[in-house]
mmCIF file of C-alpha atoms and ligand atoms in Angstrom:
data_model
loop_
_atom_site.group_PDB
_atom_site.id
_atom_site.type_symbol
_atom_site.label_atom_id
_atom_site.label_comp_id
_atom_site.label_asym_id
_atom_site.label_seq_id
_atom_site.Cartn_x
_atom_site.Cartn_y
_atom_site.Cartn_z
ATOM 1 C CA MET A 1 -65.054 52.248 -155.723
ATOM 2 C CA SER A 2 -61.660 52.863 -153.616
ATOM 3 C CA ARG A 3 -58.066 51.641 -154.730
ATOM 4 C CA PHE A 4 -58.502 49.872 -151.571
ATOM 5 C CA PHE A 5 -61.612 47.518 -152.010
ATOM 6 C CA SER A 6 -60.703 44.145 -151.961
ATOM 7 C CA GLU A 7 -60.014 42.446 -155.852
ATOM 8 C CA LYS A 8 -62.357 39.735 -154.906
ATOM 9 C CA TYR A 9 -65.440 42.058 -154.905
ATOM 10 C CA LYS A 10 -64.446 43.888 -158.508
ATOM 11 C CA ASN A 11 -67.599 41.607 -159.892
ATOM 12 C CA LEU A 12 -69.740 42.415 -156.984
ATOM 13 C CA ALA A 13 -73.206 44.042 -158.419
ATOM 14 C CA PRO A 14 -75.291 44.546 -154.728
ATOM 15 C CA TYR A 15 -78.913 43.698 -154.732
ATOM 16 C CA VAL A 16 -81.189 46.921 -155.298
ATOM 17 C CA PRO A 17 -83.936 46.838 -152.542
ATOM 18 C CA GLY A 18 -87.525 48.277 -153.544
ATOM 19 C CA GLU A 19 -87.870 52.063 -153.529
ATOM 20 C CA GLN A 20 -88.468 53.561 -150.111
ATOM 21 C CA PRO A 21 -89.707 56.804 -151.487
ATOM 22 C CA LYS A 22 -89.805 60.148 -149.050
ATOM 23 C CA ASP A 23 -90.865 62.860 -151.855
ATOM 24 C CA ARG A 24 -94.754 61.976 -151.223
ATOM 25 C CA ARG A 25 -97.308 59.721 -149.896
ATOM 26 C CA TYR A 26 -97.747 56.774 -151.958
ATOM 27 C CA ILE A 27 -99.656 53.773 -151.790
ATOM 28 C CA LYS A 28 -96.639 51.612 -151.227
ATOM 29 C CA LEU A 29 -97.333 47.907 -152.865
ATOM 30 C CA ASN A 30 -93.511 47.704 -154.293
ATOM 31 C CA THR A 31 -91.698 45.537 -151.197
ATOM 32 C CA ASN A 32 -94.489 43.357 -150.223
ATOM 33 C CA GLU A 33 -94.707 44.268 -146.887
ATOM 34 C CA SER A 34 -98.032 43.675 -144.785
ATOM 35 C CA PRO A 35 -100.423 46.377 -144.723
ATOM 36 C CA PHE A 36 -101.367 45.461 -141.186
ATOM 37 C CA PRO A 37 -99.261 46.753 -137.928
ATOM 38 C CA PRO A 38 -97.271 44.023 -135.985
ATOM 39 C CA SER A 39 -99.170 42.206 -133.480
ATOM 40 C CA PRO A 40 -100.251 44.337 -130.160
ATOM 41 C CA LEU A 41 -98.148 41.670 -128.175
ATOM 42 C CA ALA A 42 -95.069 41.997 -130.657
ATOM 43 C CA VAL A 43 -95.372 46.060 -130.091
ATOM 44 C CA SER A 44 -95.462 45.708 -126.466
ATOM 45 C CA ALA A 45 -92.936 43.068 -125.827
ATOM 46 C CA ALA A 46 -90.403 45.228 -128.025
ATOM 47 C CA ALA A 47 -91.259 48.345 -125.839
ATOM 48 C CA GLU A 48 -90.669 46.289 -122.416
ATOM 49 C CA ALA A 49 -87.188 44.985 -124.207
ATOM 50 C CA ALA A 50 -86.118 48.344 -124.748
ATOM 51 C CA LYS A 51 -85.888 49.148 -121.095
ATOM 52 C CA THR A 52 -82.842 47.122 -120.820
ATOM 53 C CA LEU A 53 -80.929 48.149 -123.819
ATOM 54 C CA GLN A 54 -77.792 48.086 -121.997
ATOM 55 C CA LEU A 55 -77.241 44.481 -121.917
ATOM 56 C CA TYR A 56 -76.389 42.712 -124.635
ATOM 57 C CA SER A 57 -79.409 40.327 -126.626
ATOM 58 C CA ASP A 58 -79.040 36.392 -125.849
ATOM 59 C CA PRO A 59 -76.957 34.993 -128.281
ATOM 60 C CA ASP A 60 -78.753 31.773 -127.831
ATOM 61 C CA CYS A 61 -82.006 33.291 -128.506
ATOM 62 C CA SER A 62 -83.208 30.861 -125.971
ATOM 63 C CA LEU A 63 -86.947 32.076 -125.446
ATOM 64 C CA LEU A 64 -87.248 32.791 -128.843
ATOM 65 C CA ALA A 65 -86.286 29.451 -130.267
ATOM 66 C CA ALA A 66 -88.933 28.130 -127.459
ATOM 67 C CA GLU A 67 -91.767 29.918 -129.014
ATOM 68 C CA ALA A 68 -90.900 28.609 -132.353
ATOM 69 C CA ALA A 69 -90.224 25.017 -131.115
ATOM 70 C CA ARG A 70 -93.915 25.042 -129.708
ATOM 71 C CA ALA A 71 -95.235 26.845 -132.660
ATOM 72 C CA PHE A 72 -93.887 24.721 -135.278
ATOM 73 C CA GLY A 73 -93.674 21.345 -133.400
ATOM 74 C CA ILE A 74 -89.981 21.170 -133.240
ATOM 75 C CA SER A 75 -86.856 20.953 -130.944
ATOM 76 C CA GLU A 76 -85.321 24.156 -129.921
ATOM 77 C CA ASP A 77 -81.938 23.287 -131.381
ATOM 78 C CA GLU A 78 -83.701 22.762 -135.005
ATOM 79 C CA VAL A 79 -83.932 26.390 -135.334
ATOM 80 C CA VAL A 80 -81.848 29.201 -135.839
ATOM 81 C CA PHE A 81 -82.458 32.770 -135.969
ATOM 82 C CA SER A 82 -80.873 35.503 -138.042
ATOM 83 C CA ASN A 83 -81.235 39.311 -138.894
ATOM 84 C CA GLY A 84 -84.171 38.917 -141.620
ATOM 85 C CA SER A 85 -84.176 35.794 -143.775
ATOM 86 C CA ASP A 86 -81.623 37.266 -146.476
ATOM 87 C CA GLU A 87 -78.916 37.356 -143.678
ATOM 88 C CA MET A 88 -79.767 33.541 -143.204
ATOM 89 C CA LEU A 89 -79.465 32.733 -147.383
ATOM 90 C CA ASN A 90 -76.237 34.239 -147.108
ATOM 91 C CA PHE A 91 -75.210 31.880 -144.043
ATOM 92 C CA ALA A 92 -76.984 29.081 -146.415
ATOM 93 C CA PHE A 93 -74.512 29.869 -149.414
ATOM 94 C CA MET A 94 -71.737 30.338 -147.059
ATOM 95 C CA ALA A 95 -72.317 27.042 -145.378
ATOM 96 C CA PHE A 96 -73.527 24.736 -147.879
ATOM 97 C CA CYS A 97 -72.134 26.002 -151.324
ATOM 98 C CA ASP A 98 -68.275 26.328 -152.681
ATOM 99 C CA SER A 99 -66.641 25.643 -155.897
ATOM 100 C CA ALA A 100 -67.489 21.723 -156.073
ATOM 101 C CA HIS A 101 -70.983 22.487 -154.663
ATOM 102 C CA PRO A 102 -72.139 24.908 -156.836
ATOM 103 C CA ALA A 103 -75.535 26.655 -156.437
ATOM 104 C CA VAL A 104 -78.480 26.235 -158.623
ATOM 105 C CA PHE A 105 -81.900 28.298 -158.775
ATOM 106 C CA PRO A 106 -84.277 29.264 -161.509
ATOM 107 C CA ASN A 107 -83.525 32.087 -163.745
ATOM 108 C CA ILE A 108 -86.632 34.059 -162.337
ATOM 109 C CA THR A 109 -86.866 34.016 -158.653
ATOM 110 C CA TYR A 110 -85.445 36.150 -155.620
ATOM 111 C CA GLY A 111 -82.983 38.348 -156.909
ATOM 112 C CA PHE A 112 -80.641 38.058 -154.396
ATOM 113 C CA TYR A 113 -79.991 34.624 -154.795
ATOM 114 C CA PRO A 114 -76.945 35.621 -157.768
ATOM 115 C CA VAL A 115 -75.740 38.656 -155.160
ATOM 116 C CA PHE A 116 -74.870 36.197 -152.456
ATOM 117 C CA ALA A 117 -73.630 33.821 -154.785
ATOM 118 C CA GLU A 118 -71.471 36.298 -155.981
ATOM 119 C CA LEU A 119 -70.401 37.756 -152.667
ATOM 120 C CA ASN A 120 -69.357 34.260 -151.663
ATOM 121 C CA ARG A 121 -67.593 33.584 -154.816
ATOM 122 C CA VAL A 122 -69.851 30.673 -155.477
ATOM 123 C CA PRO A 123 -70.563 29.748 -158.790
ATOM 124 C CA TYR A 124 -74.106 29.302 -160.266
ATOM 125 C CA THR A 125 -76.412 28.169 -162.811
ATOM 126 C CA GLU A 126 -79.642 29.628 -163.557
ATOM 127 C CA ILE A 127 -82.538 27.358 -164.540
ATOM 128 C CA PRO A 128 -85.282 28.916 -166.878
ATOM 129 C CA LEU A 129 -88.769 28.557 -165.579
ATOM 130 C CA ARG A 130 -91.186 26.935 -168.262
ATOM 131 C CA ASP A 131 -92.976 28.866 -170.432
ATOM 132 C CA ASP A 132 -96.299 29.346 -168.233
ATOM 133 C CA LEU A 133 -93.223 30.613 -165.291
ATOM 134 C CA THR A 134 -93.532 27.646 -163.365
ATOM 135 C CA VAL A 135 -90.725 25.801 -162.067
ATOM 136 C CA ASP A 136 -90.062 22.198 -163.678
ATOM 137 C CA PRO A 137 -89.098 19.714 -160.903
ATOM 138 C CA GLU A 138 -87.176 17.520 -162.940
ATOM 139 C CA ASP A 139 -84.556 20.000 -163.948
ATOM 140 C CA TYR A 140 -83.751 20.365 -159.969
ATOM 141 C CA ILE A 141 -83.803 16.507 -159.837
ATOM 142 C CA ALA A 142 -81.011 16.180 -162.582
ATOM 143 C CA ALA A 143 -79.123 19.150 -160.756
ATOM 144 C CA LYS A 144 -75.634 18.877 -159.560
ATOM 145 C CA GLY A 145 -75.114 21.350 -156.450
ATOM 146 C CA THR A 146 -76.983 22.926 -153.927
ATOM 147 C CA VAL A 147 -80.371 23.707 -154.805
ATOM 148 C CA PHE A 148 -82.212 27.348 -153.797
ATOM 149 C CA LEU A 149 -85.554 27.255 -154.175
ATOM 150 C CA ALA A 150 -88.408 30.013 -153.397
ATOM 151 C CA ASN A 151 -91.545 28.082 -152.262
ATOM 152 C CA PRO A 152 -93.684 30.224 -153.291
ATOM 153 C CA ASN A 153 -91.786 31.583 -156.093
ATOM 154 C CA ALA A 154 -91.182 35.125 -156.379
ATOM 155 C CA PRO A 155 -91.752 37.550 -158.238
ATOM 156 C CA THR A 156 -94.232 34.661 -159.676
ATOM 157 C CA GLY A 157 -96.160 33.741 -157.024
ATOM 158 C CA ILE A 158 -96.609 30.438 -158.117
ATOM 159 C CA ALA A 159 -96.048 27.274 -155.295
ATOM 160 C CA LEU A 160 -95.365 23.851 -156.169
ATOM 161 C CA PRO A 161 -97.030 20.741 -154.428
ATOM 162 C CA ARG A 162 -94.703 19.447 -151.374
ATOM 163 C CA SER A 163 -94.957 16.003 -153.045
ATOM 164 C CA GLU A 164 -93.083 17.697 -155.924
ATOM 165 C CA LEU A 165 -90.580 19.217 -153.426
ATOM 166 C CA GLU A 166 -90.081 16.097 -151.832
ATOM 167 C CA ARG A 167 -88.916 14.194 -154.978
ATOM 168 C CA ILE A 168 -86.383 16.977 -155.478
ATOM 169 C CA ILE A 169 -84.889 16.733 -152.103
ATOM 170 C CA ARG A 170 -85.378 12.854 -152.129
ATOM 171 C CA SER A 171 -83.771 12.089 -155.690
ATOM 172 C CA ASP A 172 -80.306 13.014 -154.137
ATOM 173 C CA PRO A 173 -79.547 12.485 -150.097
ATOM 174 C CA GLY A 174 -76.085 13.826 -151.262
ATOM 175 C CA ARG A 175 -77.447 17.213 -152.486
ATOM 176 C CA MET A 176 -78.759 20.052 -150.157
ATOM 177 C CA VAL A 177 -81.977 21.796 -150.755
ATOM 178 C CA ILE A 178 -82.580 25.129 -149.165
ATOM 179 C CA MET A 179 -86.362 26.026 -149.186
ATOM 180 C CA ASP A 180 -87.164 29.437 -149.634
ATOM 181 C CA GLU A 181 -90.733 29.850 -147.741
ATOM 182 C CA ALA A 182 -91.000 33.688 -147.197
ATOM 183 C CA TYR A 183 -94.411 33.836 -148.529
ATOM 184 C CA ILE A 184 -95.620 30.155 -147.205
ATOM 185 C CA ASP A 185 -97.890 31.585 -144.773
ATOM 186 C CA PHE A 186 -100.182 32.950 -147.593
ATOM 187 C CA GLY A 187 -100.854 29.695 -149.157
ATOM 188 C CA GLY A 188 -98.713 26.635 -150.394
ATOM 189 C CA GLU A 189 -97.410 23.794 -148.405
ATOM 190 C CA SER A 190 -94.485 24.242 -145.991
ATOM 191 C CA CYS A 191 -91.674 21.738 -146.003
ATOM 192 C CA VAL A 192 -90.993 22.070 -142.372
ATOM 193 C CA PRO A 193 -92.927 18.703 -141.765
ATOM 194 C CA LEU A 194 -90.243 16.961 -144.123
ATOM 195 C CA THR A 195 -87.074 18.684 -142.138
ATOM 196 C CA ARG A 196 -86.980 15.273 -139.696
ATOM 197 C CA LYS A 197 -87.256 12.840 -142.484
ATOM 198 C CA TYR A 198 -84.447 14.412 -144.804
ATOM 199 C CA ASP A 199 -81.231 15.667 -143.442
ATOM 200 C CA ASN A 200 -80.214 17.852 -146.795
ATOM 201 C CA LEU A 201 -83.222 19.956 -146.340
ATOM 202 C CA LEU A 202 -83.196 23.635 -144.785
ATOM 203 C CA VAL A 203 -86.344 25.556 -144.439
ATOM 204 C CA ILE A 204 -85.985 29.361 -144.436
ATOM 205 C CA GLN A 205 -88.803 31.602 -142.978
ATOM 206 C CA THR A 206 -88.845 35.352 -142.287
ATOM 207 C CA PHE A 207 -90.902 37.308 -140.009
ATOM 208 C CA SER A 208 -91.187 40.198 -142.281
ATOM 209 C CA LYS A 209 -94.328 39.430 -144.271
ATOM 210 C CA SER A 210 -97.310 37.483 -142.628
ATOM 211 C CA ARG A 211 -96.112 38.622 -139.212
ATOM 212 C CA SER A 212 -95.809 42.531 -140.417
ATOM 213 C CA MET A 213 -92.155 43.141 -138.841
ATOM 214 C CA ALA A 214 -89.910 43.966 -141.848
ATOM 215 C CA GLY A 215 -88.663 46.442 -140.326
ATOM 216 C CA ALA A 216 -87.334 44.394 -136.913
ATOM 217 C CA ARG A 217 -85.408 42.148 -139.388
ATOM 218 C CA LEU A 218 -86.217 38.703 -138.257
ATOM 219 C CA GLY A 219 -85.375 35.429 -140.252
ATOM 220 C CA PHE A 220 -85.322 31.758 -139.170
ATOM 221 C CA ALA A 221 -84.140 28.522 -140.436
ATOM 222 C CA ILE A 222 -85.578 24.996 -139.471
ATOM 223 C CA GLY A 223 -83.782 21.490 -140.296
ATOM 224 C CA ASN A 224 -82.095 18.755 -138.938
ATOM 225 C CA ARG A 225 -79.646 19.454 -135.439
ATOM 226 C CA ALA A 226 -76.699 18.915 -137.273
ATOM 227 C CA LEU A 227 -77.183 21.850 -140.250
ATOM 228 C CA ILE A 228 -78.467 24.281 -137.615
ATOM 229 C CA ARG A 229 -75.241 23.505 -135.953
ATOM 230 C CA ASP A 230 -73.489 24.197 -139.172
ATOM 231 C CA ILE A 231 -75.314 27.722 -139.497
ATOM 232 C CA GLN A 232 -74.833 28.412 -135.539
ATOM 233 C CA ALA A 233 -70.996 28.066 -136.373
ATOM 234 C CA LEU A 234 -71.232 30.753 -138.877
ATOM 235 C CA ARG A 235 -73.240 33.098 -136.758
ATOM 236 C CA PHE A 236 -71.073 32.521 -134.073
ATOM 237 C CA SER A 237 -68.285 33.771 -136.170
ATOM 238 C CA THR A 238 -69.822 36.444 -137.538
ATOM 239 C CA ASN A 239 -72.379 38.340 -135.278
ATOM 240 C CA PRO A 240 -73.814 35.891 -132.277
ATOM 241 C CA PHE A 241 -75.644 39.037 -131.567
ATOM 242 C CA ASN A 242 -77.315 39.462 -134.938
ATOM 243 C CA VAL A 243 -80.981 39.521 -133.286
ATOM 244 C CA ASN A 244 -81.371 42.019 -131.160
ATOM 245 C CA ALA A 245 -83.333 42.233 -127.474
ATOM 246 C CA MET A 246 -86.450 44.392 -129.270
ATOM 247 C CA THR A 247 -86.746 42.039 -131.934
ATOM 248 C CA MET A 248 -86.302 38.689 -130.164
ATOM 249 C CA ALA A 249 -89.197 40.138 -127.948
ATOM 250 C CA ALA A 250 -91.494 41.149 -130.719
ATOM 251 C CA GLY A 251 -90.854 37.778 -132.429
ATOM 252 C CA ILE A 252 -91.944 36.123 -129.106
ATOM 253 C CA GLY A 253 -95.138 38.382 -129.070
ATOM 254 C CA ALA A 254 -95.922 37.518 -132.653
ATOM 255 C CA LEU A 255 -95.761 33.775 -132.366
ATOM 256 C CA ARG A 256 -98.307 33.951 -129.157
ATOM 257 C CA ASP A 257 -100.672 35.992 -130.863
ATOM 258 C CA ARG A 258 -101.713 33.058 -133.091
ATOM 259 C CA GLU A 259 -105.126 34.623 -133.967
ATOM 260 C CA TYR A 260 -103.943 37.814 -135.203
ATOM 261 C CA PHE A 261 -101.570 36.187 -137.516
ATOM 262 C CA ALA A 262 -104.427 34.252 -138.640
ATOM 263 C CA ARG A 263 -106.769 36.819 -139.395
ATOM 264 C CA ASN A 264 -104.222 38.909 -141.289
ATOM 265 C CA CYS A 265 -103.189 35.581 -143.341
ATOM 266 C CA ARG A 266 -106.865 35.254 -144.512
ATOM 267 C CA LEU A 267 -107.625 38.790 -144.854
ATOM 268 C CA ILE A 268 -104.411 39.232 -147.405
ATOM 269 C CA ARG A 269 -105.714 36.037 -149.378
ATOM 270 C CA GLU A 270 -108.811 37.256 -149.753
ATOM 271 C CA ASN A 271 -107.888 40.655 -150.838
ATOM 272 C CA ARG A 272 -105.336 38.971 -153.094
ATOM 273 C CA GLU A 273 -108.345 37.067 -154.863
ATOM 274 C CA PHE A 274 -110.386 40.051 -155.187
ATOM 275 C CA ILE A 275 -107.578 42.006 -156.742
ATOM 276 C CA ALA A 276 -106.286 38.817 -159.227
ATOM 277 C CA GLY A 277 -109.918 38.783 -159.837
ATOM 278 C CA GLU A 278 -110.881 42.707 -161.024
ATOM 279 C CA LEU A 279 -107.120 42.678 -162.988
ATOM 280 C CA ARG A 280 -108.531 39.821 -164.665
ATOM 281 C CA ALA A 281 -111.579 41.244 -165.641
ATOM 282 C CA LEU A 282 -109.786 44.456 -166.946
ATOM 283 C CA GLY A 283 -108.428 42.039 -169.518
ATOM 284 C CA PHE A 284 -104.671 41.420 -167.434
ATOM 285 C CA GLU A 285 -103.083 37.765 -167.216
ATOM 286 C CA VAL A 286 -102.374 36.934 -163.765
ATOM 287 C CA THR A 287 -100.174 34.030 -162.276
ATOM 288 C CA ASP A 288 -101.660 32.013 -159.399
ATOM 289 C CA SER A 289 -100.185 33.367 -156.282
ATOM 290 C CA GLU A 290 -100.196 31.563 -153.196
ATOM 291 C CA THR A 291 -98.109 34.966 -152.078
ATOM 292 C CA ASN A 292 -99.008 38.480 -150.665
ATOM 293 C CA PHE A 293 -98.574 39.886 -153.979
ATOM 294 C CA VAL A 294 -100.360 39.090 -157.736
ATOM 295 C CA PHE A 295 -97.836 39.283 -161.056
ATOM 296 C CA ALA A 296 -99.677 40.271 -163.984
ATOM 297 C CA ARG A 297 -99.254 41.873 -167.343
ATOM 298 C CA HIS A 298 -101.862 43.458 -169.932
ATOM 299 C CA PRO A 299 -102.117 42.332 -173.605
ATOM 300 C CA SER A 300 -102.101 46.081 -174.777
ATOM 301 C CA VAL A 301 -100.219 48.101 -172.003
ATOM 302 C CA SER A 302 -96.777 47.724 -171.782
ATOM 303 C CA GLY A 303 -95.188 46.755 -168.040
ATOM 304 C CA GLU A 304 -93.275 49.817 -168.018
ATOM 305 C CA THR A 305 -96.402 51.997 -168.989
ATOM 306 C CA LEU A 306 -98.299 50.447 -166.188
ATOM 307 C CA TYR A 307 -95.634 51.208 -163.594
ATOM 308 C CA ARG A 308 -95.143 54.991 -164.846
ATOM 309 C CA GLU A 309 -98.555 55.850 -164.860
ATOM 310 C CA LEU A 310 -99.386 54.170 -161.719
ATOM 311 C CA ARG A 311 -96.281 55.739 -159.939
ATOM 312 C CA ALA A 312 -97.383 59.541 -161.486
ATOM 313 C CA ARG A 313 -100.997 58.677 -159.504
ATOM 314 C CA GLY A 314 -99.322 57.802 -156.149
ATOM 315 C CA ILE A 315 -99.259 53.916 -156.495
ATOM 316 C CA LEU A 316 -95.970 52.348 -156.311
ATOM 317 C CA VAL A 317 -95.461 48.909 -157.933
ATOM 318 C CA ARG A 318 -92.470 46.642 -158.496
ATOM 319 C CA ARG A 319 -91.029 45.724 -162.315
ATOM 320 C CA PHE A 320 -88.208 43.682 -163.139
ATOM 321 C CA ASP A 321 -86.566 44.520 -166.320
ATOM 322 C CA ARG A 322 -85.228 41.127 -167.388
ATOM 323 C CA PRO A 323 -86.907 40.572 -170.818
ATOM 324 C CA GLU A 324 -88.664 37.437 -170.004
ATOM 325 C CA THR A 325 -90.481 39.781 -167.002
ATOM 326 C CA ALA A 326 -90.133 43.212 -168.224
ATOM 327 C CA ASP A 327 -94.512 43.532 -169.224
ATOM 328 C CA TYR A 328 -95.100 42.360 -165.667
ATOM 329 C CA ASN A 329 -95.786 44.380 -162.666
ATOM 330 C CA ARG A 330 -95.551 42.963 -159.275
ATOM 331 C CA ILE A 331 -98.321 44.433 -156.776
ATOM 332 C CA THR A 332 -97.965 43.470 -152.898
ATOM 333 C CA VAL A 333 -101.381 42.842 -151.430
ATOM 334 C CA GLY A 334 -102.565 45.411 -149.351
ATOM 335 C CA THR A 335 -106.086 46.685 -147.717
ATOM 336 C CA ARG A 336 -109.141 46.004 -149.133
ATOM 337 C CA GLU A 337 -109.476 49.949 -149.698
ATOM 338 C CA ASP A 338 -106.152 49.961 -151.131
ATOM 339 C CA MET A 339 -106.929 47.530 -153.359
ATOM 340 C CA GLU A 340 -110.167 49.232 -154.544
ATOM 341 C CA THR A 341 -107.978 52.454 -154.970
ATOM 342 C CA LEU A 342 -105.461 50.142 -157.160
ATOM 343 C CA ALA A 343 -108.390 48.564 -159.232
ATOM 344 C CA GLY A 344 -109.772 52.038 -160.168
ATOM 345 C CA THR A 345 -106.403 53.673 -160.966
ATOM 346 C CA VAL A 346 -105.712 50.914 -163.498
ATOM 347 C CA ARG A 347 -109.198 51.261 -165.334
ATOM 348 C CA GLU A 348 -108.586 54.705 -165.602
ATOM 349 C CA ILE A 349 -105.175 54.285 -166.799
ATOM 350 C CA LEU A 350 -106.592 51.301 -169.496
ATOM 351 C CA GLU A 351 -108.991 54.000 -170.697
ATOM 352 C CA GLY A 352 -106.656 56.754 -171.049
ATOM 353 C CA GLN A 353 -104.695 54.498 -173.158
ATOM 354 C CA LYS A 354 -107.399 53.688 -175.666
HETATM 355 N N1 LIG B 1 -86.777 35.351 -149.730
HETATM 356 C C1 LIG B 1 -87.733 36.100 -150.519
HETATM 357 C C2 LIG B 1 -88.312 35.384 -151.843
HETATM 358 C C3 LIG B 1 -88.088 37.064 -150.470
HETATM 359 O O1 LIG B 1 -88.931 37.714 -151.195
HETATM 360 C C4 LIG B 1 -87.466 38.171 -149.493
HETATM 361 C C5 LIG B 1 -87.874 39.453 -149.502
HETATM 362 N N2 LIG B 1 -87.560 40.558 -149.885
HETATM 363 C C6 LIG B 1 -86.432 37.718 -148.282
HETATM 364 C C7 LIG B 1 -86.408 36.310 -149.005
HETATM 365 C C8 LIG B 1 -85.659 38.264 -147.405
HETATM 366 O O2 LIG B 1 -86.797 38.924 -146.877
HETATM 367 P P1 LIG B 1 -86.274 39.291 -145.135
HETATM 368 O O3 LIG B 1 -84.572 39.535 -145.528
HETATM 369 O O4 LIG B 1 -86.930 40.587 -144.896
HETATM 370 O O5 LIG B 1 -86.571 38.273 -144.049
#
């Protein structure tokens, strides 16, 4: 850190993204990317948009908002776009948290939340999950501050039913609830239908997972018009061109290709059930994931050993150091072929450990 770096960031511990290694070819199951390419409609739309990159992108994202409005049954002024949903989460911390409205989220959840809280100098409370790694709605009904919940949660993959989330939202109309639905298209019940009923609910989603566009960086939030205006104020005060023209075009293409989207979500769900079944048959405890990853631990092999042995064999997964989850690995659901290779490799590792 230089001697010029502002004091206000002295406690900042930046988020560490999953590795993107270049040393060899891995079966990459560590960052919850889609194993499928983006829709051909998205790719051709982005290529077309590249021809006019001399122009700034549309700061209102009008065509994309119109397409999203059609897809989600909302109005164009009930949605706002961002450079990945990470940026939207940061906007939510900026907009809806301060010392009078501290952030509240589970102790085991998306690791970026505490970083955004720190960055924005927002106090925060981490509420422990139950022993079975589920979220207890009562904790959030009782909570004061702005609630952040990933549903389904990461890295556990476990979802809460919408009725339980609604109980949290309804319990205190004076408290904002930010619902991070990064993985909602793989299972779970979206809270988007509740956004017209509750003006204290903001739902955040991403094109990174189910629409295979992690590299394009496109996220969005759906909520009451007043909330969307708040986020727009922050967007226009930081970077009105946060969504580039190629990404905007690709996003429209991806939304239009509903069949491709539905097929890929179905394949991921099928492959998830396949790999969860294989791992359970090998003695793993696997959480009930509604996402494009599984979260698993084995009674006789440590999480770290499994991580290391898989890596040595060219398969990359993700592990988190905190004691409650140190024995788990989070494994992205890939193609059926990759899942078969994974199951075979895990079997080999377990046999070697005997
Ligand atoms: N929320 C959750 C729960 C995530 O796991 C991720 C992906 N790392 C994100 C949000 C952010 O994804 P993106 O910025 O690619 O939209």
